Short mmCIF file of C-alpha atoms in Angstrom, two decimals:
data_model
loop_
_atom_site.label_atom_id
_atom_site.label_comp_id
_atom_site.label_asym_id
_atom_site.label_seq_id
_atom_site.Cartn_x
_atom_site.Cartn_y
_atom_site.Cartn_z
CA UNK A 1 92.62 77.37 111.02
CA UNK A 2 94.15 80.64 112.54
CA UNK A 3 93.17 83.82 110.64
CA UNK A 4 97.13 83.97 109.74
CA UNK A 5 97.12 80.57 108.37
CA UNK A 6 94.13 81.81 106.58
CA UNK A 7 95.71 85.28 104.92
CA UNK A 8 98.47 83.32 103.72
CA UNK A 9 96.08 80.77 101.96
CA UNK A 10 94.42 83.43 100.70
CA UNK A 11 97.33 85.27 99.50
CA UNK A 12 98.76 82.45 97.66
CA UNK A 13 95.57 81.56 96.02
CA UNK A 14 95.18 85.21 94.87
CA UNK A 15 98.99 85.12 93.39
CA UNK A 16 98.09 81.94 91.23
CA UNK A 17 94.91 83.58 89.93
CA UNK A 18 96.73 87.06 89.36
CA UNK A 19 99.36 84.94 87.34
CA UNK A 20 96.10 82.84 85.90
CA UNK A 21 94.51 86.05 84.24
CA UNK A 22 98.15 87.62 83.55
CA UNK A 23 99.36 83.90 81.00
CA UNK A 24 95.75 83.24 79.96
CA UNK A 25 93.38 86.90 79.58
CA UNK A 26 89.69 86.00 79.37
CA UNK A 27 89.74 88.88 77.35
CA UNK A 28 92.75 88.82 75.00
CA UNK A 29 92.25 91.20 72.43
CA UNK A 30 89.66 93.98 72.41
CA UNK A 31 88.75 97.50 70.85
CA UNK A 32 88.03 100.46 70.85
CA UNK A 33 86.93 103.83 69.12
CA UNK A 34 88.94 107.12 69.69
CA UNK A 35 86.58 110.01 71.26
CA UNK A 36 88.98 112.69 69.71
CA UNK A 37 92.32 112.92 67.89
CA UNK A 38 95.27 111.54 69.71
CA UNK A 39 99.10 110.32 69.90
CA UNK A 40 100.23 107.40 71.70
CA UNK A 41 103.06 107.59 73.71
CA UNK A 42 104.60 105.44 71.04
CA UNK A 43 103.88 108.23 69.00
CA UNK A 44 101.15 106.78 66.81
CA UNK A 45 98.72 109.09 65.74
CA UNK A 46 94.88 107.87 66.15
CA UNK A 47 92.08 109.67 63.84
CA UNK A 48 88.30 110.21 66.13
CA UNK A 49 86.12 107.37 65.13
CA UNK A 50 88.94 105.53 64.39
CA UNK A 51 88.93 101.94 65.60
CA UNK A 52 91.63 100.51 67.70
CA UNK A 53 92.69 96.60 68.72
CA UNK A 54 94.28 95.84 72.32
CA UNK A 55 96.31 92.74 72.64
CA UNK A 56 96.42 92.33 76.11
CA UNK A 57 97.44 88.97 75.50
CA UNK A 58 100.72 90.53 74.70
CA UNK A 59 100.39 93.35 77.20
CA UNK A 60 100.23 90.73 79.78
CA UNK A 61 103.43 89.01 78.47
CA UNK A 62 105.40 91.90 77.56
CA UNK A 63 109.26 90.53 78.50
CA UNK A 64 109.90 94.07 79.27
CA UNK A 65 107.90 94.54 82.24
CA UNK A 66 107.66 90.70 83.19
CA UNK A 67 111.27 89.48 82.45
CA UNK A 68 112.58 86.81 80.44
CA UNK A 69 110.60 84.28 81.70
CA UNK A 70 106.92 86.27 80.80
CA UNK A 71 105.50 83.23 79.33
CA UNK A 72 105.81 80.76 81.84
CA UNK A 73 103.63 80.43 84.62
CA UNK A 74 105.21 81.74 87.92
CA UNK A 75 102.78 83.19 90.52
CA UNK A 76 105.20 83.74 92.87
CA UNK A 77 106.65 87.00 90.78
CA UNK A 78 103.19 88.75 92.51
CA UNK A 79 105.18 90.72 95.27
CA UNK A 80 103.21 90.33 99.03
CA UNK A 81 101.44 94.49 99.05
CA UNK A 82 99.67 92.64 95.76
CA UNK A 83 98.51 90.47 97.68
CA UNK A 84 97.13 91.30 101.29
CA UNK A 85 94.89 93.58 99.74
CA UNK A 86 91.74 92.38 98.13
CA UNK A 87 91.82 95.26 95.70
CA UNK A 88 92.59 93.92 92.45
CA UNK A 89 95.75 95.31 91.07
CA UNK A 90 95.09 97.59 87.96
CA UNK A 91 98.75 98.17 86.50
CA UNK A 92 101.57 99.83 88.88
CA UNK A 93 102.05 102.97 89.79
CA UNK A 94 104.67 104.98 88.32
CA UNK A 95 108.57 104.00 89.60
CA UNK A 96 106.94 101.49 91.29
CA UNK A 97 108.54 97.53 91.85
CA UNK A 98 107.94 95.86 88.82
CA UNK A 99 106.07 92.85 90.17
CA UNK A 100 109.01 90.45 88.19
CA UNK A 101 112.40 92.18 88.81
CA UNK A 102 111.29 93.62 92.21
CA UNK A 103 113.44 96.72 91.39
CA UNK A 104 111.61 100.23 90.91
CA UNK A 105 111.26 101.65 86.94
CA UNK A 106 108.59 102.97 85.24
CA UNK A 107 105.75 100.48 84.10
CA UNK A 108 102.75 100.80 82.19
CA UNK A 109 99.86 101.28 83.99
CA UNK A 110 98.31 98.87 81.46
CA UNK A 111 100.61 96.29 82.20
CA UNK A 112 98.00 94.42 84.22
CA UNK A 113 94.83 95.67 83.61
CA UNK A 114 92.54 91.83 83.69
CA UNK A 115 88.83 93.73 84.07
CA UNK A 116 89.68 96.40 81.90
CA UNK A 117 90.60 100.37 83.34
CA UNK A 118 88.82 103.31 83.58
CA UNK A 119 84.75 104.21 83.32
CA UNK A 120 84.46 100.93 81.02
CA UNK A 121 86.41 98.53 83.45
CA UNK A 122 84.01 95.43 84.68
CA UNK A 123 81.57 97.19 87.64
CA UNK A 124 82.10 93.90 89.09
CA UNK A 125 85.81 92.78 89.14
CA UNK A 126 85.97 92.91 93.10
CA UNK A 127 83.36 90.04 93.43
CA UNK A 128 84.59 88.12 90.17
CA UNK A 129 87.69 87.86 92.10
CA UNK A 130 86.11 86.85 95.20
CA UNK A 131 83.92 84.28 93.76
CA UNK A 132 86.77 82.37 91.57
CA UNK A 133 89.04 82.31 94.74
CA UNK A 134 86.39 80.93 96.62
CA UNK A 135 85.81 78.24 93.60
CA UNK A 136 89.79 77.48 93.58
CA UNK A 137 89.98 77.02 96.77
CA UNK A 138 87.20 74.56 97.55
CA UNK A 139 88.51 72.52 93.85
CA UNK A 140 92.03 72.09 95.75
CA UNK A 141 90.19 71.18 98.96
CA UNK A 142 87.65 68.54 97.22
CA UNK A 143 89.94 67.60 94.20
CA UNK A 144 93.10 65.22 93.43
CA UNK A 145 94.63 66.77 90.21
CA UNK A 146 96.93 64.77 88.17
CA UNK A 147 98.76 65.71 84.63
CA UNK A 148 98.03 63.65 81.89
CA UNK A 149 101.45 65.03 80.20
CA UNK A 150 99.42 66.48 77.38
CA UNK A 151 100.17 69.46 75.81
CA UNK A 152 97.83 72.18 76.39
CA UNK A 153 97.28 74.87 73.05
CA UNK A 154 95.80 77.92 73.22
CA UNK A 155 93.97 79.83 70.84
CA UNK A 156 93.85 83.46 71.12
CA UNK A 157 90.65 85.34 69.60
CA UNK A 158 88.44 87.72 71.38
CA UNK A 159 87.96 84.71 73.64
CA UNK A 160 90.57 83.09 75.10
CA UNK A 161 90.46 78.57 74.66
CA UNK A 162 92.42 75.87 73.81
CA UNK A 163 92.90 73.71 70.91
CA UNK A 164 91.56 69.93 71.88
CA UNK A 165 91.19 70.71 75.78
CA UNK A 166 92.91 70.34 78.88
CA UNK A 167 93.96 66.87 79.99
CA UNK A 168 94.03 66.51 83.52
CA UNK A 169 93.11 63.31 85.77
CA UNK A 170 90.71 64.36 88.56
CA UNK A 171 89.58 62.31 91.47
CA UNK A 172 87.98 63.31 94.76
CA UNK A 173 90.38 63.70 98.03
#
C-alpha cells in the first residue's frame, strides 16, 4: 500500500471516529465546581463551590454549529486540515470553518471537546485515538458487518449505552 493510499485510509477512519465520539460521547454529561464567582457568556451567573452539569451530549449535537442534520451520523462533515493531522481537534478556533457548513463564523471552542479541555482534559487522548483507529481498522480488515435492521437506543447518563444492545451480524472476511 503506498503511504498516500495509506493517509487517506487513515484520514477516513479518523473522520468516522471524530463523528463516532461527536453522535455517541463516552462521556455525555459531566461536572464541575466553580473555583471563583463567574458569568457565562450566556450570562448565567455561577456562585464558587457551586456545582455545575455539562451535557456534551448536546454540545456535540448543537444544530447551531452542526446544521440541521446534527443527529445523524455523517463523518464526512470533518473538513480534510481535521484530518491529516493526528492532533485531536479540541473545538475551532474563532471565525474558523464550521466543520458542517464549511463557511467561517464564530464557534464554540467547546463544540468538540471528546477528552475534555484544559489542565483536566485526558493526559492521554493522543494515544486513545491512536489505539481505537488501530482497533477499527484491523475490525474492517478481519470483519464482515451486516445490519440486523434493529433499532439501536441509547441511554444517556454519565456513561453513554444502549437500551437492549446493538444488533449486528458479524462474520470473518
Amino acid at each position: 500500500i503506498s503511504s498516500e493510499d495509506l493517509s487517506k485510509k487513515l484520514q477516513v477512519s479518523r473522520a468516522f471516529i471524530y463523528e463516532s465520539m461527536r453522535c455517541f460521547p463516552t462521556v455525555p454529561v459531566h461536572s464541575r465546581r466553580a473555583k471563583k464567582d463567574a458569568v457565562l457568556p450566556s450570562g448565567t451567573k455561577i456562585r464558587e463551590n457551586e456545582v455545575i452539569f455539562v451535557n456534551n451530549f448536546q454540545i456535540f449535537n448543537d444544530p447551531k454549529t452542526w446544521g440541521n442534520d446534527a443527529n445523524d451520523f455523517n463523518p464526512e462533515r470533518w473538513p480534510s486540515e481535521y484530518l491529516e493531522s493526528t492532533a485531536i481537534p479540541n473545538g475551532f478556533p474563532v471565525n474558523s470553518l464550521c466543520p458542517y457548513s464549511k463557511v467561517k463564523k464564530e464557534v464554540s471552542k467547546f463544540a468538540y471537546a471528546p477528552f475534555g479541555r484544559g489542565h483536566r482534559a485526558c493526559p492521554a487522548a493522543e494515544f486513545s485515538l491512536l489505539v481505537v483507529q488501530m482497533t477499527v481498522l484491523k475490525f474492517v480488515e478481519t470483519t464482515k458487518m451486516e445490519s440486523t435492521n434493529k433499532a439501536v437506543l441509547p441511554s444517556i447518563g454519565f456513561a453513554l449505552g444502549n437500551i437492549g444492545g446493538c444488533f449486528l451480524k458479524l462474520s470473518p472476511r
